[in-house]
Coordinates of C-alpha atoms in Angstrom, one line a residue:
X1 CA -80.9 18.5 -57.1
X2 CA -80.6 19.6 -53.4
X3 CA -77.1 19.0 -52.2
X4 CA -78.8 18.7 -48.6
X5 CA -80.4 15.4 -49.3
X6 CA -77.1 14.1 -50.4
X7 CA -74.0 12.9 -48.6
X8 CA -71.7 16.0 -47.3
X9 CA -68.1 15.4 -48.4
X10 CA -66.7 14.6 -44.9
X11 CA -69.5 11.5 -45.0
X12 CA -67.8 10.7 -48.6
X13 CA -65.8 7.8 -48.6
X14 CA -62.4 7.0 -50.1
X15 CA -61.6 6.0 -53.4
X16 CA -58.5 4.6 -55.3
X17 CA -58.0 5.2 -58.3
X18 CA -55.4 2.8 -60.6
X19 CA -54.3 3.9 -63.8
X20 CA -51.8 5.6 -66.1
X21 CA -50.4 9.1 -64.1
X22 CA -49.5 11.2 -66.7
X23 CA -47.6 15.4 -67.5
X24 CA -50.0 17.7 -69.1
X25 CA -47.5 20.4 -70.2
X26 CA -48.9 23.5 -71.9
X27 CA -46.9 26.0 -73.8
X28 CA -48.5 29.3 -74.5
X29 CA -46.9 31.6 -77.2
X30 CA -47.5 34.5 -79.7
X31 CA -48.1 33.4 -83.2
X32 CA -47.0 36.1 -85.9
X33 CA -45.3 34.8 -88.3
X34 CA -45.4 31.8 -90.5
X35 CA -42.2 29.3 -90.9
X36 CA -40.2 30.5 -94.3
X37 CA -38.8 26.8 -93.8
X38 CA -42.7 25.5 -94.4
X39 CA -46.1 26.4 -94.3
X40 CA -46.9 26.4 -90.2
X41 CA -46.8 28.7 -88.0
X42 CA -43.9 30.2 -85.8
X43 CA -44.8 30.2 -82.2
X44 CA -42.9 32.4 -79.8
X45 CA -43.5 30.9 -76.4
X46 CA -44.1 33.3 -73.6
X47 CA -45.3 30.9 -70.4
X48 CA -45.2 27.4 -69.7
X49 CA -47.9 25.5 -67.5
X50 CA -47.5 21.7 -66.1
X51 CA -50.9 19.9 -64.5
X52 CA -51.2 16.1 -63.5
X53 CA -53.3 14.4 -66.2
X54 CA -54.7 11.0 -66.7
X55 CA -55.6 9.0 -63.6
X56 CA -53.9 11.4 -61.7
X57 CA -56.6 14.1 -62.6
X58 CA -58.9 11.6 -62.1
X59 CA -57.6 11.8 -58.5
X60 CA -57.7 15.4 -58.1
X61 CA -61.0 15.4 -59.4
X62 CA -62.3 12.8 -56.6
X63 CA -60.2 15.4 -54.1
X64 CA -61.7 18.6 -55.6
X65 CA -65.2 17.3 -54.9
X66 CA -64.1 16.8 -50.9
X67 CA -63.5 13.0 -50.8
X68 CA -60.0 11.3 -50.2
X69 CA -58.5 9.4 -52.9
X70 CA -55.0 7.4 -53.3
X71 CA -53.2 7.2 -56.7
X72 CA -51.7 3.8 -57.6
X73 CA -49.2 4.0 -60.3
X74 CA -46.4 3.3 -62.5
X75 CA -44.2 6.1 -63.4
X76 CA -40.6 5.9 -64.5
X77 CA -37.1 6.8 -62.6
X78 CA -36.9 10.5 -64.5
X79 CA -37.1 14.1 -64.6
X80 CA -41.0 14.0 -65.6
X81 CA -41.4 11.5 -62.4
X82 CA -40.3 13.4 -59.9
X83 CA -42.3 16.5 -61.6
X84 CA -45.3 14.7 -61.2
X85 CA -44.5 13.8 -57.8
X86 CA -44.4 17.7 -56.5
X87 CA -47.4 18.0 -58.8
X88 CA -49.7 15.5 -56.9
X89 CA -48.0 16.2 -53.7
X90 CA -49.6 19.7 -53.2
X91 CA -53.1 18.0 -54.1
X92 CA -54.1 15.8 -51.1
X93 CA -53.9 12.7 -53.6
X94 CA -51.9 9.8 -51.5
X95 CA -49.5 8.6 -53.4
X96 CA -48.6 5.0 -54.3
X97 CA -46.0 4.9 -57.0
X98 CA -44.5 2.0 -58.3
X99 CA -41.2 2.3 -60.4
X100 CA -39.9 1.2 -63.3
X101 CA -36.4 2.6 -64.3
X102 CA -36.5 1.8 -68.0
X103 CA -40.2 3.7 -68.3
X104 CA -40.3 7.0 -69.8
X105 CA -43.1 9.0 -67.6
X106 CA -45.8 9.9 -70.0
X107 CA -46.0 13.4 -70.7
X108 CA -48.1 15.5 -73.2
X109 CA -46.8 18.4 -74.3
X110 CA -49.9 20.8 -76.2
X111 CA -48.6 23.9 -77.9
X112 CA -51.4 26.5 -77.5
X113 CA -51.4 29.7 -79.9
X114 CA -54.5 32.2 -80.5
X115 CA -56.4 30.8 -78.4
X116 CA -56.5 27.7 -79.6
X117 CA -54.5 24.1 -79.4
X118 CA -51.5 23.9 -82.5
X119 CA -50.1 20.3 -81.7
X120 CA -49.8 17.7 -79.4
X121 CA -46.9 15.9 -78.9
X122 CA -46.8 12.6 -76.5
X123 CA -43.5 11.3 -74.3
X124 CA -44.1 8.1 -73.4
X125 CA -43.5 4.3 -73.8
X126 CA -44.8 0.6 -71.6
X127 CA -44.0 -0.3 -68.4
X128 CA -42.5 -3.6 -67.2
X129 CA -44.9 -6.5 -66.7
X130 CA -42.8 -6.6 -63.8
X131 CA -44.1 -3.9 -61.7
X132 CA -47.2 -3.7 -63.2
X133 CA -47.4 -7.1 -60.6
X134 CA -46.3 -5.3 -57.8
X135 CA -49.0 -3.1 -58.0
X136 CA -51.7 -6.0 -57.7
X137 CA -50.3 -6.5 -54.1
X138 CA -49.9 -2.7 -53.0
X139 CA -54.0 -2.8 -54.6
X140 CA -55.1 -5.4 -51.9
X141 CA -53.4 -3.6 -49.3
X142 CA -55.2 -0.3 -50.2
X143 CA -58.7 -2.3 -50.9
X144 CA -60.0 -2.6 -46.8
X145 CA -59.7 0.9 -46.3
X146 CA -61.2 2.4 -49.5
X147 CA -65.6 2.3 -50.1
X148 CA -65.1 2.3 -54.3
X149 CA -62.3 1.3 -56.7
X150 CA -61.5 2.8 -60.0
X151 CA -59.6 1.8 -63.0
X152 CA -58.6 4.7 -65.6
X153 CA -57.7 3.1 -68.5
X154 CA -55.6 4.8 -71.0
X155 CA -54.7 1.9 -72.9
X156 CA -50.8 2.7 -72.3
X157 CA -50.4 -0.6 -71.2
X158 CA -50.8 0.0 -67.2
X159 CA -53.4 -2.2 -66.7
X160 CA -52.3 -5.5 -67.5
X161 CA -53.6 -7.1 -64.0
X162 CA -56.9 -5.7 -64.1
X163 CA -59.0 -8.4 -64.2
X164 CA -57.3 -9.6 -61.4
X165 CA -57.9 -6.3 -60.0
X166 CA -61.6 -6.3 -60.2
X167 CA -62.1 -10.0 -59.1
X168 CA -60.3 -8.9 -55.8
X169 CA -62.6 -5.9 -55.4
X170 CA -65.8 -7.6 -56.2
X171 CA -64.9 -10.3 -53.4
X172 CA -64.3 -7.3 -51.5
X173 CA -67.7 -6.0 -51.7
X174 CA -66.4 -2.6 -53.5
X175 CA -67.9 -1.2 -56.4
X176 CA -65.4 -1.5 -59.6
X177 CA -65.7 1.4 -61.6
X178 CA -63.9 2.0 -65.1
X179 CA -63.0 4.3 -68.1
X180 CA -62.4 1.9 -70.3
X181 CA -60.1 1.7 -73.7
X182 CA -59.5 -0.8 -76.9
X183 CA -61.8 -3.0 -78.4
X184 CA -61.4 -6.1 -75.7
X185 CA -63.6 -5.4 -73.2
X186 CA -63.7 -8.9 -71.9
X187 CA -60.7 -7.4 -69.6
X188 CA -63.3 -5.4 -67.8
X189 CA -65.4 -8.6 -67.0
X190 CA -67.6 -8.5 -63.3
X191 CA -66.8 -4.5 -62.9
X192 CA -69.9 -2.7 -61.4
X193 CA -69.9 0.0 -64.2
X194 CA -67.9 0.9 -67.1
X195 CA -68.2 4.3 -69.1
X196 CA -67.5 4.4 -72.5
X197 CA -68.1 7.3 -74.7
X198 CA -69.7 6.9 -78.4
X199 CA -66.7 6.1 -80.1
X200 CA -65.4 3.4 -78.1
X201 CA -68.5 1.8 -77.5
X202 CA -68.8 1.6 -81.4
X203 CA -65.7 0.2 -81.4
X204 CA -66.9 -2.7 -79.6
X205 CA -70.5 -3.4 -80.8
X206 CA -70.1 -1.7 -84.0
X207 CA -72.6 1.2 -85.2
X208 CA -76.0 1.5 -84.0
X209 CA -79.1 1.9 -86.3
X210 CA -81.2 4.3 -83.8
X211 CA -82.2 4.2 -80.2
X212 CA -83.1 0.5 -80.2
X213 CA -80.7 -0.8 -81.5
X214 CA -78.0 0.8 -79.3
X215 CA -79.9 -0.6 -76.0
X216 CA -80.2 -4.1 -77.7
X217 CA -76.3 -4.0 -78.1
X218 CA -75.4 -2.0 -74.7
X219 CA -77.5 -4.4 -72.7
X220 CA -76.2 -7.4 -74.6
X221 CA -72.5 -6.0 -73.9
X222 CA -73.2 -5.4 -70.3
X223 CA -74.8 -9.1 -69.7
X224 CA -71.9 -11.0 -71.4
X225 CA -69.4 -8.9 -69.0
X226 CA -71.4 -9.2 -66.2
X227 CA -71.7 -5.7 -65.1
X228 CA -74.2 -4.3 -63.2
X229 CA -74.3 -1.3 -65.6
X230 CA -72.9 0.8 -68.8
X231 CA -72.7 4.5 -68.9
X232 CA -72.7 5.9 -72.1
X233 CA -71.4 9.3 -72.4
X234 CA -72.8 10.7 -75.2
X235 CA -71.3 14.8 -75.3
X236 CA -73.9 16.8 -76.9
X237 CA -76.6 14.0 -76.3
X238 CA -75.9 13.5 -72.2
X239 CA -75.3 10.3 -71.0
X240 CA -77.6 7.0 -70.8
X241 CA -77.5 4.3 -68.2
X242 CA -78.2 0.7 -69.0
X243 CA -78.6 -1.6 -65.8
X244 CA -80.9 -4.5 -65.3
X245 CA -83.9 -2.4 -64.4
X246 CA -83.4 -0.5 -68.4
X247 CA -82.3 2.5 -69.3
X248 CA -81.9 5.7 -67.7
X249 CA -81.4 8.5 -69.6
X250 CA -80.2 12.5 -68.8
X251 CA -79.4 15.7 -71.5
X252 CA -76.5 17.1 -71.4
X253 CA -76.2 20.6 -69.4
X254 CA -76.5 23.8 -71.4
X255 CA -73.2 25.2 -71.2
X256 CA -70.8 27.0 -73.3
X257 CA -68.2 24.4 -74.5
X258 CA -64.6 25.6 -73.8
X259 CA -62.1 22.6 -73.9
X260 CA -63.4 18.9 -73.3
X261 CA -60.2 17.4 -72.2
X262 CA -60.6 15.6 -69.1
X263 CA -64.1 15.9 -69.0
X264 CA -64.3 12.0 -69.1
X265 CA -62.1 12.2 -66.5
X266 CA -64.4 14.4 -64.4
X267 CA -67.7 12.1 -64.8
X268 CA -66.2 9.0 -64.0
X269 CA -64.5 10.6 -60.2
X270 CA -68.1 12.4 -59.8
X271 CA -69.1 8.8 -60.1
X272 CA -67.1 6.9 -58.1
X273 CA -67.0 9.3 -55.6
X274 CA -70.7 9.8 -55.2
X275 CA -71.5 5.7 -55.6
X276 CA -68.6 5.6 -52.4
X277 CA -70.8 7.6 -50.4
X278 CA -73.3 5.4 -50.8
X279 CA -75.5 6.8 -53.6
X280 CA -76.7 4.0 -56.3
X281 CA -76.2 5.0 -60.4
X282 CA -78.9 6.3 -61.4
X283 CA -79.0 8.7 -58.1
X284 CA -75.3 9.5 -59.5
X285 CA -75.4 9.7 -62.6
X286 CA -77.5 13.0 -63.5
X287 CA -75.0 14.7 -60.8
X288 CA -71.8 13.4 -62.8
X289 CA -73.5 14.3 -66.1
X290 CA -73.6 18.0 -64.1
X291 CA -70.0 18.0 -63.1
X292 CA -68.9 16.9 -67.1
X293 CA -71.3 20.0 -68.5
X294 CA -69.0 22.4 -65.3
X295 CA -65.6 21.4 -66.4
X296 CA -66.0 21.7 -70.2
X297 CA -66.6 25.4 -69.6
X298 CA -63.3 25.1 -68.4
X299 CA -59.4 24.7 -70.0
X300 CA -56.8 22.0 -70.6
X301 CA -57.6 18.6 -67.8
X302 CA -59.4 20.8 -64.7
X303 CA -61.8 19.7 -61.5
X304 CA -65.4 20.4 -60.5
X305 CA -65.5 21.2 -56.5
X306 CA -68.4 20.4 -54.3
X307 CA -69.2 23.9 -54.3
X308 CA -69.9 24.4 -57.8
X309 CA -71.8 21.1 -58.0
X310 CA -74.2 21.9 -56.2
X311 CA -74.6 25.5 -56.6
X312 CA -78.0 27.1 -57.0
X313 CA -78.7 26.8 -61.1

């Protein structure tokens, strides 16, 4: 693809992006020794890395790629919160955080040893149904001045209002699009795209026989929702888009595979960022399929720039 028949970032439009803002804390250590207390491993930390995850990488991936993007979210009143604040502060993210004093800030804490992740542990608990509501008005305030909406869901709860979300948005005119999570999709109703990897789309239509029998149950998924499309992300396989004119279909890049965390996170921002430009999905999608084969190559939640999406191949 030649990034000169494409929209320049400074033409890009912005995007917001509501969802779950979340700590991804790294420890890195020496491992020498196993525990005489039980069989694992004794790590001996030696550095300590914190990056914004979950929506708010989302974020910093629609930044990284030259667009603008504001982050609308519930955090809590705590150490973590104010963490993550400096964090997206020194990103160009805008910031739009609700509180909720008796929310514990989700953080997840990896311990990394040889090379390789040991254990994840999580820090986190639901927000108030309270201030999940606030967020639905500070959402219609942001909605005039932002070309594409979208909704990382992380099924921590944070999304409560989003079908009210959407329905505001669509009357909007502004394409709706959404990372979705669970096995109720009916949530998700009127969005312009949702992009599910394999196992979550199984977990709502069940297991899939071969090739036609996955677009008889995407397309019949997509029609009872009422979205203009479903992106499956499919790792190894690419991704396939299934809209009203069929399906669309593109491999996946051949790349060394690193770390895939995030990398969901990466396709959907490519996405939404490109569509807010004014590109249509299936003129998006083989260049978000591109950033997700970039940033897998890379470690822990990271962003694709413009730069490296379009470089020479």
């Amino acid at each position: 693809v030649q990034p000169v028949a494409l929209p320049t970032p400074r033409s890009t439009g912005p995007v917001v992006v509501r969802g779950c803002a979340l700590i991804d804390r790294y420890w890195y250590g020496a491992v020498d020794l196993i525990s005489p207390e039980a069989p694992v491993p004794v790590v001996l930390i030696t550095r300590e890395e914190e990056r914004i995850g979950g929506a708010a990488n989302v974020a910093s991936n629609v930044v990284a790629l030259g667009a603008k993007a504001s982050l609308l979210t519930v955090v809590g009143d705590d150490d973590a919160s104010h963490k993550l604040e400096a964090l997206v502060a020194g990103t160009g993210i805008a910031p739009h955080f609700g509180r909720d004093p008796a929310l514990q800030t989700t953080v997840k804490l990896r311990i990394i040893g040889r090379q390789q992740q040991l254990i994840r542990l999580d820090f986190e608990n639901t927000p108030k149904r309270e201030v999940l509501a606030s967020q639905t008005a500070a959402f219609r305030n942001l909605l005039a001045s932002h070309d594409a909406v979208l909704f990382s869901d992380y099924g921590k709860g944070g999304l409560d209002h989003v079908h009210e979300m959407i329905e505001l948005a669509r009357n909007a005119g502004k394409p709706v699009l959404i990372d979705p999570k669970g096995s109720d999709y009916s949530r998700y109703s009127g969005a312009s795209v949702i992009t599910p990897n394999r196992a979550e789309l199984q977990h709502v239509v069940g297991d899939w026989r071969d090739e036609d029998d996955l677009r008889t149950k995407a397309q019949g998924l997509r029609q009872k929702l009422g979205l203009d499309a479903l992106l499956l992300t499919r790792s190894e396989e690419g991704m396939t888009l299934f809209d009203a004119l069929g399906q669309l279909h593109v491999n996946a890049q051949a790349r060394a595979v690193f770390d895939v965390t995030g990398a969901g996170d990466t396709v959907i921002a490519t996405l939404a960022t490109l569509v807010a430009a004014g590109l249509n999905l299936r003129a998006a999608m083989p260049l978000a399929n591109r950033a997700g084969g970039i940033v897998v190559g890379k470690f822990g939640t990271a962003t694709v720039s413009y730069d490296e999406l379009f470089a020479a191949p």
